[in-house]
Amino acid sequence: MSVQPSDSILIVDFGSQVTQLIARRVREAGVYSEIAPFSLAEAAFARMQPKGIILSGSPASVLDDNGPRIPQTILDSGLPILGICYGQQALMHQLGGEVLLGDSGEFGRAFIEIADGCVLFDGLWKEGETHQVWMSHGDKVTRLASGFRPVAASPGAPFAVIANDDKRIYAMQFHPEVVHTPDGGKLLKNFVRHVCGLTGDWTMAEFRKTKIEEIRQQVGKGKVICGLSGGVDSAVAALLIHEAIGDQLTCVFVDGGILRAGEAEQVVSLFRGHYNIPLVHVDASTLFLGGLAGVTDPEQKRKFIGKTFIDVFEAEANKIGGAEFLAQGTLYPDVIESVSFTGGPSVTIKSHHNVGGLPERMNMQLVEPLRELFKDEVRVLGRELGLPEIFVGRHPFPGPGLAIRIPGEVTRERCDILRKADAIYLEEIRNAGLYDAIWQAFAVLLPVKTVGVMGDGRTYDSVCALRAVTSTDGMTADIYPFDASFLSAVSTRIINEVRGINRVVYDYTSKPPGTIEWE
Ligand code: XMP
């Protein structure tokens, strides 16, 4: 059962690439919002009882017979509605206006001229002014439905912003949710505050209270177990659940010998020492590294690690007498259902389980208290819960750990070598004050030996590659442009201090065409 914040906005998703940004902007305005695919929008509407609706963009066309439609319940609700791009066209199409295939379309930056006053422009835009927005449309509205008036126009969209004040329905052809519409966040804020009348008092503190209540309702007197990975998501999920149900929660931390330097110690001291949360710490390094012996294929490594993690986790869960619930740090981008904009019944569900396979195998219900949050919101919640900064701001770390940063065979010795080099690299990054400017930085140990000379002697040792990227979501990435002097200082330290490495190289590959990890 879900406990809803009393003041919320429902975002109906028609399949735009940027729908998630609408949710972020609304939350930044202090109002809770959720996204529902158009085909499930009526159910979400009934469950949430929102105070306003936002209709997203879409790659589809309203002129297509199969183009997605706004549910009638929403049109009849009398609630404030804001249509964005396709959302505007769908409103006009369904309310009696006209939409035609544009002969050229507008894509990218455009300028609109403000023609009239509008509540969306309060404190922001005035008649006669010109403002930058971001457009991405082929079709356009050519006649307004009755009751609407134009309040802004662009050269390619005569009805760039339209208003029906009596019905409290507003719409725009451009995308206010993207950063290329510099005032877009304020337009959305005006909609949720001034049109929907919401006060904007949704905060992480309120989310924390709501979630704690929800966890208590879901779990009752049951037992919950939570796998900690050392990362921020599982840590925040565990803290929140512990606050809700105390020692009904047990955390399990499986150390397969493929973690970074100091990671296991930090998790144990934080959870057991600082928070006093029941924690089972399993040293399964022999099992993991034994099974990885001789394995060089990246996919085989991943499969073995995933399966072994489940085996160990299940065995430990059984030792403590099992549990009815499994907690996971699943985030919102993992659960948002991707929309089939053809209008057919097939809605592809993108559902990612951090511990894939476990819930089915162990027949447990999932507790996923972060499933409505974005990564940066999880960090805010972590700080709210007092999680130390070293956890909160941590770079992402993949489940298969160092094993996919050691191309070729993974051995205990090679893990030790990599751990040392990686720790030096990260220490230098932190000392230079660069850690937070980088999405992810790590060392990779290559299965290549090269000749070097140290002192008077010849060396024949491994090559270490350094990787650092900037990214917003891990889907695309750019290399981080370190100064040459920084890289040379790190290289010198690694070669001097880590036995087994005699050469350091820097990876200059963006994603695409590379991936962030090497395997
Ligand atoms: P790639 O290498 O695909 O990585 O560009 C994108 C992001 O995902 C992380 N990653 C993983 N995380 N299990 C995880 O939990 C995995 O198997 C895995 N593979 C990659 C990677 O660290 C980066 O942040």
Coordinates of C-alpha atoms and ligand atoms in Angstrom, one line a residue:
M1 CA 0.0 0.0 0.0
S2 CA 1.3 3.4 -0.8
V3 CA 0.9 6.5 1.4
Q4 CA 0.6 9.5 -0.9
P5 CA 1.6 13.0 -0.1
S6 CA -1.7 14.9 0.0
D7 CA -0.7 17.5 -2.6
S8 CA 0.7 16.0 -5.7
I9 CA 0.8 16.4 -9.5
L10 CA 0.2 13.5 -11.9
I11 CA 2.4 13.6 -15.0
V12 CA 0.9 11.6 -17.9
D13 CA 3.7 10.2 -20.0
F14 CA 3.1 9.9 -23.8
G15 CA 6.7 8.6 -24.3
S16 CA 8.8 11.7 -24.5
Q17 CA 12.6 11.2 -23.9
V18 CA 12.5 14.0 -21.3
T19 CA 9.3 13.2 -19.2
Q20 CA 11.5 12.5 -16.2
L21 CA 12.7 16.1 -16.2
I22 CA 9.1 17.3 -15.7
A23 CA 9.0 15.3 -12.5
R24 CA 12.3 16.8 -11.4
R25 CA 11.3 20.4 -12.1
V26 CA 7.9 19.9 -10.3
R27 CA 9.7 18.5 -7.3
E28 CA 12.2 21.3 -7.4
A29 CA 9.2 23.6 -7.0
G30 CA 8.4 21.8 -3.7
V31 CA 5.6 19.6 -5.0
Y32 CA 5.5 15.9 -5.1
S33 CA 4.9 14.4 -8.6
E34 CA 4.7 11.0 -10.2
I35 CA 4.8 9.8 -13.8
A36 CA 2.3 7.4 -15.1
P37 CA 2.2 6.0 -18.7
F38 CA -0.9 7.3 -20.5
S39 CA -2.4 3.8 -20.6
L40 CA -2.2 3.5 -16.7
A41 CA -3.0 7.2 -16.1
E42 CA -6.6 6.6 -14.9
A43 CA -5.5 4.2 -12.2
A44 CA -2.8 6.5 -11.1
F45 CA -5.3 9.4 -11.1
A46 CA -7.7 7.4 -8.8
R47 CA -4.9 6.4 -6.5
M48 CA -3.0 9.7 -6.2
Q49 CA -6.0 12.1 -6.3
P50 CA -3.6 14.8 -7.6
K51 CA -4.3 18.5 -7.5
G52 CA -3.1 19.0 -11.2
I53 CA -2.1 17.2 -14.3
I54 CA 0.8 17.7 -16.7
L55 CA 0.7 16.0 -20.1
S56 CA 4.1 15.2 -21.6
G57 CA 5.5 15.3 -25.1
S58 CA 5.7 12.3 -27.4
P59 CA 7.4 11.1 -30.5
A60 CA 3.9 10.1 -31.8
S61 CA 1.5 12.2 -33.8
V62 CA -2.1 13.0 -32.7
L63 CA -2.9 12.8 -36.4
D64 CA -2.1 9.1 -36.3
D65 CA -5.2 7.0 -35.5
N66 CA -3.1 5.1 -33.0
G67 CA -1.6 8.2 -31.4
P68 CA -2.1 8.1 -27.6
R69 CA -5.0 10.0 -26.1
I70 CA -5.7 11.8 -22.9
P71 CA -8.0 9.7 -20.7
Q72 CA -11.5 11.2 -20.6
T73 CA -11.6 11.1 -16.8
I74 CA -8.7 13.5 -16.8
L75 CA -10.3 15.9 -19.3
D76 CA -13.6 15.8 -17.3
S77 CA -11.9 16.1 -13.9
G78 CA -12.1 19.9 -13.7
L79 CA -8.5 20.0 -12.4
P80 CA -5.8 22.3 -13.7
I81 CA -4.1 20.8 -16.8
L82 CA -0.8 21.8 -18.4
G83 CA -0.1 20.3 -21.9
I84 CA 3.5 20.2 -23.1
C85 CA 4.3 19.8 -26.8
Y86 CA 2.3 16.6 -27.8
G87 CA 0.3 17.3 -24.6
Q88 CA -0.8 20.6 -26.1
Q89 CA -1.6 19.0 -29.5
A90 CA -3.6 16.2 -27.8
L91 CA -5.6 18.8 -25.8
M92 CA -6.5 20.7 -29.0
H93 CA -7.2 17.6 -31.0
Q94 CA -9.5 16.2 -28.3
L95 CA -11.2 19.5 -27.3
G96 CA -12.2 20.6 -30.8
G97 CA -9.2 22.6 -32.1
E98 CA -7.1 21.6 -35.1
V99 CA -3.6 20.1 -35.4
L100 CA -1.8 19.8 -38.7
L101 CA 1.4 18.2 -39.9
G102 CA 3.9 21.0 -39.9
D103 CA 5.7 21.6 -43.2
S104 CA 9.1 22.1 -41.6
G105 CA 8.8 21.8 -37.8
E106 CA 11.0 23.5 -35.2
F107 CA 13.8 21.7 -33.5
G108 CA 16.2 23.2 -30.9
R109 CA 16.4 26.8 -29.7
A110 CA 13.6 29.1 -30.7
F111 CA 12.4 32.5 -29.5
I112 CA 8.8 33.3 -28.5
E113 CA 7.2 36.7 -28.3
I114 CA 4.8 37.3 -25.4
A115 CA 1.5 38.5 -26.7
D116 CA -0.7 38.7 -23.6
G117 CA -0.6 38.3 -19.9
C118 CA -0.9 34.8 -18.4
V119 CA -0.7 33.3 -14.9
L120 CA 2.2 31.1 -16.1
F121 CA 4.2 34.2 -16.7
D122 CA 3.7 35.8 -13.2
G123 CA 6.8 37.6 -12.0
L124 CA 8.6 36.3 -15.1
W125 CA 7.6 37.4 -18.6
K126 CA 5.7 40.5 -19.8
E127 CA 3.8 41.4 -23.0
G128 CA 6.1 42.4 -25.9
E129 CA 9.2 40.6 -24.5
T130 CA 11.0 37.9 -26.4
H131 CA 12.3 34.7 -24.6
Q132 CA 14.4 31.7 -25.5
V133 CA 12.7 28.3 -25.4
W134 CA 13.5 24.8 -26.7
M135 CA 11.2 23.4 -29.4
S136 CA 11.0 19.9 -30.8
H137 CA 7.9 19.4 -32.9
G138 CA 6.8 18.6 -36.4
D139 CA 3.0 18.9 -36.1
K140 CA 1.5 22.1 -34.8
V141 CA -1.7 23.5 -33.5
T142 CA -3.4 25.6 -36.3
R143 CA -6.8 26.4 -34.6
L144 CA -7.6 26.7 -30.9
A145 CA -10.4 24.9 -29.2
S146 CA -13.1 27.2 -27.9
G147 CA -12.3 29.0 -24.7
F148 CA -8.6 29.2 -25.4
R149 CA -6.6 32.3 -26.2
P150 CA -3.0 32.6 -27.5
V151 CA -0.6 34.2 -25.1
A152 CA 2.8 33.7 -26.9
A153 CA 3.9 32.9 -30.4
S154 CA 7.1 31.8 -32.2
P155 CA 7.8 32.0 -36.0
G156 CA 7.0 28.3 -36.4
A157 CA 4.3 28.0 -33.7
P158 CA 1.6 30.7 -33.7
F159 CA 0.1 29.1 -30.6
A160 CA 3.4 28.6 -28.7
V161 CA 1.5 29.2 -25.4
I162 CA -2.2 29.1 -25.0
A163 CA -4.6 29.6 -22.0
N164 CA -8.1 28.8 -20.9
D165 CA -8.4 30.6 -17.6
D166 CA -12.0 29.4 -16.9
K167 CA -11.1 25.8 -17.2
R168 CA -7.6 26.3 -15.8
I169 CA -6.1 24.5 -18.8
Y170 CA -2.8 25.8 -20.2
A171 CA -0.5 24.5 -22.9
M172 CA 2.8 25.2 -24.7
Q173 CA 4.4 23.9 -27.8
F174 CA 7.9 24.1 -26.4
H175 CA 9.5 22.1 -23.6
P176 CA 9.8 24.0 -20.3
E177 CA 11.4 21.0 -18.5
V178 CA 14.7 21.1 -20.4
V179 CA 17.6 23.4 -19.3
H180 CA 17.6 25.0 -22.8
T181 CA 14.4 26.8 -21.8
P182 CA 16.1 28.9 -19.2
D183 CA 12.8 30.1 -17.5
G184 CA 11.1 26.7 -17.9
G185 CA 11.4 25.6 -14.2
K186 CA 9.8 28.9 -13.2
L187 CA 6.9 28.4 -15.7
L188 CA 6.2 25.0 -14.2
K189 CA 6.5 26.4 -10.7
N190 CA 3.9 29.0 -11.6
F191 CA 1.6 26.3 -12.9
V192 CA 1.8 24.1 -9.7
R193 CA 1.8 27.1 -7.3
H194 CA -0.5 29.7 -8.9
V195 CA -2.8 27.5 -11.1
C196 CA -3.0 24.4 -8.9
G197 CA -2.7 26.4 -5.7
L198 CA -0.1 24.1 -4.1
T199 CA 2.1 25.6 -1.4
G200 CA 5.3 23.9 -2.4
D201 CA 6.0 22.5 1.0
W202 CA 7.1 19.0 -0.1
T203 CA 10.5 18.4 1.3
M204 CA 12.7 15.4 1.8
A205 CA 11.9 15.7 5.5
E206 CA 8.2 15.1 4.6
F207 CA 9.1 12.3 2.2
R208 CA 11.0 10.6 5.1
K209 CA 8.0 10.8 7.4
T210 CA 5.6 9.5 4.7
K211 CA 7.9 6.7 3.7
I212 CA 8.5 5.6 7.3
E213 CA 4.7 5.3 7.7
E214 CA 4.4 3.4 4.5
I215 CA 7.2 0.9 5.4
R216 CA 5.5 0.3 8.8
Q217 CA 2.1 -0.4 7.1
Q218 CA 3.7 -2.7 4.5
V219 CA 5.9 -4.7 6.8
G220 CA 3.8 -4.9 10.0
K221 CA 5.7 -7.2 12.4
G222 CA 7.5 -9.0 9.5
K223 CA 11.2 -9.4 9.1
V224 CA 13.1 -7.6 6.4
I225 CA 16.6 -8.3 5.0
C226 CA 18.6 -5.8 2.9
G227 CA 21.7 -6.5 0.9
L228 CA 24.2 -3.7 1.3
S229 CA 26.6 -3.1 -1.6
G230 CA 28.7 -0.3 -0.1
G231 CA 26.9 2.2 -2.4
V232 CA 24.7 5.1 -1.5
D233 CA 21.3 3.6 -2.6
S234 CA 21.3 0.5 -0.5
A235 CA 22.8 2.4 2.5
V236 CA 20.0 5.0 2.4
A237 CA 17.3 2.4 1.9
A238 CA 18.6 0.5 4.9
L239 CA 18.8 3.6 7.2
L240 CA 15.2 4.6 6.3
I241 CA 13.9 1.1 6.9
H242 CA 15.8 0.8 10.2
E243 CA 14.2 4.1 11.3
A244 CA 10.8 2.7 10.5
I245 CA 11.0 -0.8 12.0
G246 CA 14.2 -1.0 14.0
D247 CA 15.7 -4.4 14.5
Q248 CA 13.1 -6.2 12.4
L249 CA 15.7 -5.2 9.7
T250 CA 18.9 -7.2 9.2
C251 CA 21.5 -6.1 6.7
V252 CA 23.7 -8.6 4.8
F253 CA 27.0 -7.4 3.4
V254 CA 28.6 -10.0 1.0
D255 CA 32.3 -9.3 0.5
G256 CA 33.4 -11.3 -2.5
G257 CA 37.0 -9.9 -2.4
I258 CA 36.3 -7.7 -5.4
L259 CA 35.6 -4.5 -3.4
R260 CA 37.7 -1.3 -3.3
A261 CA 40.2 -0.5 -0.6
G262 CA 38.6 0.0 2.8
E263 CA 35.0 -0.5 1.6
A264 CA 34.1 -3.5 3.8
E265 CA 35.6 -1.8 6.9
Q266 CA 33.6 1.4 6.2
V267 CA 30.3 -0.4 5.8
V268 CA 30.8 -2.5 8.9
S269 CA 31.9 0.4 11.1
L270 CA 29.1 2.6 9.9
F271 CA 26.3 0.1 10.2
R272 CA 27.3 -1.8 13.2
G273 CA 29.3 0.8 15.1
H274 CA 27.6 4.1 14.3
Y275 CA 24.0 3.1 13.6
N276 CA 23.9 -0.1 15.6
I277 CA 22.0 -1.9 12.8
P278 CA 22.1 -5.7 12.8
L279 CA 24.6 -6.6 10.1
V280 CA 25.8 -9.9 8.9
H281 CA 29.2 -9.5 7.2
V282 CA 30.2 -12.4 5.1
D283 CA 33.7 -12.9 3.9
A284 CA 33.0 -14.9 0.8
S285 CA 36.2 -14.0 -1.1
T286 CA 37.5 -17.6 -1.3
L287 CA 34.2 -18.7 -2.9
F288 CA 34.1 -15.8 -5.3
L289 CA 37.8 -15.8 -6.3
G290 CA 37.9 -19.6 -6.5
G291 CA 35.0 -19.6 -8.9
L292 CA 36.5 -16.8 -11.0
A293 CA 39.8 -18.7 -11.5
G294 CA 40.4 -19.3 -15.1
V295 CA 37.3 -17.2 -16.2
T296 CA 38.2 -14.5 -18.7
D297 CA 35.0 -13.8 -20.5
P298 CA 33.3 -10.6 -19.1
E299 CA 29.7 -12.0 -19.4
Q300 CA 30.7 -15.3 -17.7
K301 CA 32.3 -13.2 -14.9
R302 CA 29.1 -11.2 -14.4
K303 CA 26.9 -14.3 -14.5
F304 CA 29.0 -16.2 -12.0
I305 CA 29.2 -13.2 -9.6
G306 CA 25.4 -12.5 -9.8
K307 CA 24.6 -16.1 -9.1
T308 CA 27.1 -16.5 -6.3
F309 CA 25.9 -13.4 -4.7
I310 CA 22.4 -14.9 -4.6
D311 CA 23.7 -18.2 -3.2
V312 CA 25.5 -16.5 -0.4
F313 CA 22.8 -14.1 0.4
E314 CA 20.2 -16.8 0.5
A315 CA 22.3 -19.0 2.7
E316 CA 22.8 -16.1 5.2
A317 CA 19.2 -15.2 5.1
N318 CA 18.3 -18.8 6.0
K319 CA 20.8 -18.8 8.9
I320 CA 19.0 -15.9 10.5
G321 CA 15.6 -17.6 10.1
G322 CA 14.6 -16.1 6.8
A323 CA 12.5 -13.0 6.2
E324 CA 9.2 -12.1 4.5
F325 CA 10.6 -9.0 2.9
L326 CA 13.6 -8.1 0.8
A327 CA 14.7 -4.4 0.8
Q328 CA 16.4 -2.9 -2.3
G329 CA 17.7 0.5 -3.2
T330 CA 15.9 0.6 -6.6
L331 CA 15.6 4.1 -7.9
Y332 CA 12.9 5.9 -10.0
P333 CA 14.7 5.8 -13.4
D334 CA 14.9 2.0 -12.9
V335 CA 11.1 1.6 -12.5
I336 CA 9.5 4.1 -14.7
E337 CA 7.6 2.2 -17.2
S338 CA 8.6 3.0 -20.8
V339 CA 5.7 3.9 -22.9
S340 CA 4.5 2.2 -26.1
F341 CA 3.3 5.3 -28.0
T342 CA 1.6 3.3 -30.7
G343 CA -1.4 3.2 -28.4
G344 CA -1.5 -0.6 -28.3
P345 CA -1.9 -2.4 -25.1
S346 CA 1.8 -3.4 -24.9
V347 CA 3.5 -1.3 -22.3
T348 CA 7.0 -2.4 -21.9
I349 CA 7.9 -2.5 -18.3
K350 CA 11.5 -1.6 -17.5
S351 CA 12.0 -3.1 -14.1
H352 CA 15.4 -3.5 -12.7
H353 CA 16.2 -5.5 -9.5
N354 CA 19.4 -4.6 -7.8
V355 CA 19.5 -8.2 -6.7
G356 CA 18.0 -9.7 -9.8
G357 CA 16.6 -13.2 -9.3
L358 CA 16.4 -13.1 -5.5
P359 CA 12.8 -12.1 -4.8
E360 CA 11.4 -14.9 -7.1
R361 CA 13.8 -17.5 -5.8
M362 CA 13.3 -16.7 -2.1
N363 CA 9.6 -15.9 -2.5
M364 CA 9.9 -12.6 -0.7
Q365 CA 8.0 -9.3 -1.1
L366 CA 10.0 -6.3 -2.1
V367 CA 10.4 -3.2 0.0
E368 CA 11.7 -0.4 -2.2
P369 CA 11.4 2.9 -0.4
L370 CA 13.5 4.9 -2.9
R371 CA 11.6 3.8 -6.0
E372 CA 10.1 7.3 -6.4
L373 CA 13.4 9.1 -6.1
F374 CA 16.1 10.3 -8.5
K375 CA 19.8 9.7 -7.6
D376 CA 20.4 13.3 -6.5
E377 CA 17.2 13.1 -4.3
V378 CA 18.6 10.0 -2.7
R379 CA 21.7 11.9 -1.8
V380 CA 19.6 14.7 -0.2
L381 CA 17.6 12.0 1.8
G382 CA 21.0 10.4 2.8
R383 CA 22.1 13.7 4.3
E384 CA 18.7 14.2 5.9
L385 CA 19.3 10.7 7.6
G386 CA 22.8 11.8 8.7
L387 CA 24.6 9.5 6.4
P388 CA 28.3 10.6 6.3
E389 CA 29.4 12.5 3.2
I390 CA 31.8 9.8 2.2
F391 CA 28.9 7.6 1.5
V392 CA 26.5 10.2 0.2
G393 CA 28.7 11.6 -2.5
R394 CA 30.3 8.3 -3.5
H395 CA 30.9 7.5 -7.2
P396 CA 28.9 4.6 -8.5
F397 CA 30.5 1.2 -8.3
P398 CA 29.3 -1.8 -10.4
G399 CA 27.9 -4.9 -8.8
P400 CA 30.6 -7.2 -10.3
G401 CA 33.2 -4.8 -8.7
L402 CA 36.9 -5.0 -9.5
A403 CA 36.3 -8.2 -11.4
I404 CA 35.2 -6.2 -14.5
R405 CA 38.2 -3.8 -14.0
I406 CA 40.7 -6.7 -14.4
P407 CA 40.4 -7.8 -18.0
G408 CA 41.5 -11.4 -18.2
E409 CA 41.7 -13.7 -15.2
V410 CA 40.8 -12.3 -11.8
T411 CA 43.1 -13.5 -9.0
R412 CA 43.4 -12.4 -5.4
E413 CA 46.9 -11.0 -6.2
R414 CA 45.6 -8.9 -9.1
C415 CA 42.7 -7.6 -7.0
D416 CA 45.2 -6.5 -4.3
I417 CA 47.4 -4.7 -6.9
L418 CA 44.4 -3.0 -8.5
R419 CA 43.0 -2.0 -5.0
K420 CA 46.2 -0.2 -4.2
A421 CA 46.5 1.7 -7.5
D422 CA 42.8 2.6 -7.3
A423 CA 43.2 3.9 -3.8
I424 CA 46.1 6.2 -4.7
Y425 CA 44.3 7.5 -7.8
L426 CA 41.1 8.3 -5.7
E427 CA 43.2 9.9 -2.9
E428 CA 44.9 12.2 -5.4
I429 CA 41.6 13.1 -6.9
R430 CA 40.2 14.0 -3.5
N431 CA 43.3 15.9 -2.5
A432 CA 43.0 18.0 -5.7
G433 CA 39.4 18.8 -4.9
L434 CA 38.1 17.1 -8.1
Y435 CA 36.1 14.1 -6.7
D436 CA 32.7 15.8 -6.8
A437 CA 33.3 17.1 -10.4
I438 CA 33.8 13.6 -11.7
W439 CA 30.9 11.1 -12.1
Q440 CA 33.2 8.1 -11.8
A441 CA 37.0 7.5 -11.6
F442 CA 38.8 4.2 -11.2
A443 CA 41.9 2.3 -12.2
V444 CA 41.9 -0.8 -14.5
L445 CA 44.6 -3.5 -14.4
L446 CA 45.4 -4.7 -17.8
P447 CA 46.5 -8.2 -18.8
V448 CA 49.5 -6.8 -20.6
K449 CA 53.1 -6.7 -19.3
T450 CA 55.6 -4.1 -20.6
V451 CA 59.3 -3.6 -20.1
G452 CA 60.5 -0.7 -17.8
V453 CA 63.6 0.4 -16.0
M454 CA 63.6 1.2 -12.3
G455 CA 66.9 2.1 -10.6
D456 CA 69.4 0.1 -12.5
G457 CA 67.2 -2.8 -13.2
R458 CA 64.8 -4.0 -15.9
T459 CA 61.2 -4.5 -14.9
Y460 CA 58.5 -6.5 -16.7
D461 CA 55.2 -5.7 -15.1
S462 CA 51.5 -4.9 -15.7
V463 CA 50.0 -1.8 -17.2
C464 CA 47.4 0.2 -15.2
A465 CA 44.8 2.3 -17.1
L466 CA 43.1 5.3 -15.4
R467 CA 39.6 6.2 -16.2
A468 CA 37.6 9.3 -15.2
V469 CA 34.3 10.5 -16.8
T470 CA 31.7 13.1 -16.4
S471 CA 28.1 12.1 -16.9
T472 CA 24.6 12.8 -15.7
D473 CA 23.2 9.3 -15.7
G474 CA 25.9 6.9 -16.9
M475 CA 24.2 6.5 -20.3
T476 CA 26.6 8.8 -22.0
A477 CA 29.9 10.1 -20.7
D478 CA 32.8 12.4 -21.5
I479 CA 36.4 11.9 -20.4
Y480 CA 37.5 14.2 -17.6
P481 CA 40.2 16.5 -18.8
F482 CA 42.9 16.3 -16.1
D483 CA 45.9 18.5 -16.3
A484 CA 49.0 16.6 -17.6
S485 CA 50.8 17.4 -14.4
F486 CA 48.1 15.7 -12.3
L487 CA 48.2 12.6 -14.3
S488 CA 51.9 12.5 -14.2
A489 CA 51.9 12.9 -10.4
V490 CA 49.4 10.0 -10.1
S491 CA 51.4 7.8 -12.5
T492 CA 54.6 8.4 -10.5
R493 CA 53.0 7.5 -7.2
I494 CA 51.3 4.3 -8.6
I495 CA 54.6 3.1 -10.1
N496 CA 56.6 3.9 -7.1
E497 CA 54.2 2.5 -4.5
V498 CA 52.4 -0.4 -6.2
R499 CA 54.5 -3.5 -6.9
G500 CA 53.5 -5.2 -10.1
I501 CA 52.7 -2.0 -12.1
N502 CA 55.4 -0.3 -14.1
R503 CA 53.4 1.7 -16.6
V504 CA 50.2 4.0 -16.4
V505 CA 48.0 5.1 -19.2
Y506 CA 45.0 7.4 -19.4
D507 CA 41.8 6.3 -21.2
Y508 CA 40.7 9.0 -23.6
T509 CA 37.4 7.3 -24.8
S510 CA 34.0 8.9 -24.4
K511 CA 30.8 6.9 -24.2
P512 CA 29.7 6.2 -26.9
P513 CA 31.7 4.6 -28.5
G514 CA 33.3 3.2 -25.4
T515 CA 31.5 2.1 -22.2
I516 CA 32.4 3.5 -18.8
E517 CA 33.7 0.1 -17.5
W518 CA 36.2 -1.8 -19.5
E519 CA 34.2 -5.0 -19.5
Ligands
XMP1 P1 28.9 1.1 -18.7 O1 30.2 0.3 -18.5 O2 27.8 0.2 -19.3 O3 28.4 1.5 -17.3 O4 29.1 2.3 -19.5 C1 27.4 2.5 -17.0 C2 27.3 2.6 -15.5 O5 26.8 1.4 -15.0 C3 27.7 0.8 -14.0 N1 27.7 -0.7 -14.3 C4 27.2 -1.6 -13.5 N2 26.5 -1.5 -12.3 N3 26.2 -3.8 -12.2 C5 26.0 -2.6 -11.7 O6 25.5 -2.5 -10.6 C6 26.8 -4.0 -13.4 O7 27.0 -5.1 -13.9 C7 27.3 -2.8 -14.1 N4 28.0 -2.6 -15.2 C8 28.2 -1.3 -15.3 C9 29.1 1.4 -14.3 O8 29.9 1.4 -13.2 C10 28.6 2.8 -14.8 O9 28.4 3.7 -13.6

